[in-house]
Amino acid sequence: MHWIMWVFWGSIAALIIGTYLVDFFTGRKYSLKEQEKTLNQNAAEADALRDVERYNHQNGPY
């Protein structure tokens, strides 16, 4: 059972080291911050918001 601990923590360490190496070798090109949207994404978001407002019946006429 002792070897299971080494396999578990070894795989966790390999995952962390692997992600660091990928981040290092790609020049930190990939970040978790929100990326700039394309025009197609902006148009789709605007269309979705218009669609939601069209069927929004929570606000009455008063």
Coordinates of C-alpha atoms in Angstrom, one line a residue:
M1 CA 0.0 0.0 0.0
H2 CA 3.0 2.3 0.5
W3 CA 3.6 2.4 -3.3
I4 CA 0.1 3.8 -3.9
M5 CA 1.1 6.9 -2.0
W6 CA 4.1 7.4 -4.2
V7 CA 2.1 6.9 -7.4
F8 CA -0.5 9.4 -6.2
W9 CA 1.8 12.1 -5.1
G10 CA 4.2 11.4 -8.0
S11 CA 1.4 11.9 -10.5
I12 CA 0.3 15.2 -8.8
A13 CA 4.0 16.4 -8.8
A14 CA 4.4 15.4 -12.5
L15 CA 1.2 17.3 -13.4
I16 CA 2.4 20.5 -11.6
I17 CA 5.9 20.3 -13.1
G18 CA 4.4 19.5 -16.6
T19 CA 2.2 22.6 -16.5
Y20 CA 5.1 24.8 -15.3
L21 CA 7.3 23.5 -18.2
V22 CA 4.5 24.0 -20.8
D23 CA 4.0 27.5 -19.4
F24 CA 7.7 28.2 -19.5
F25 CA 8.4 26.9 -23.0
T26 CA 5.4 28.6 -24.6
G27 CA 6.6 31.9 -23.2
R28 CA 3.6 32.4 -20.9
K29 CA 1.5 33.0 -24.0
Y30 CA -1.5 31.4 -22.5
S31 CA -3.0 33.2 -19.5
L32 CA -6.1 32.7 -17.5
K33 CA -7.2 36.3 -17.8
E34 CA -10.2 37.1 -20.0
Q35 CA -9.0 37.2 -23.6
E36 CA -10.2 39.8 -26.1
K37 CA -13.3 38.6 -27.9
T38 CA -13.7 38.3 -31.7
L39 CA -16.3 40.3 -33.6
N40 CA -18.3 37.1 -34.1
Q41 CA -18.4 36.5 -30.3
N42 CA -19.4 40.1 -29.7
A43 CA -22.2 39.8 -32.3
A44 CA -23.4 36.5 -30.8
E45 CA -23.5 38.0 -27.3
A46 CA -25.5 41.1 -28.4
D47 CA -27.9 38.8 -30.3
A48 CA -28.4 36.7 -27.2
L49 CA -29.1 39.7 -25.0
R50 CA -31.6 41.0 -27.5
D51 CA -33.3 37.6 -27.6
V52 CA -33.5 37.6 -23.8
E53 CA -35.0 41.1 -23.7
R54 CA -37.6 40.1 -26.3
Y55 CA -39.0 37.3 -24.1
N56 CA -38.5 39.0 -20.7
H57 CA -42.0 39.5 -19.3
Q58 CA -41.0 40.3 -15.7
N59 CA -41.5 44.1 -16.2
G60 CA -45.1 45.0 -16.8
P61 CA -46.4 48.0 -18.8
Y62 CA -46.5 50.1 -15.7

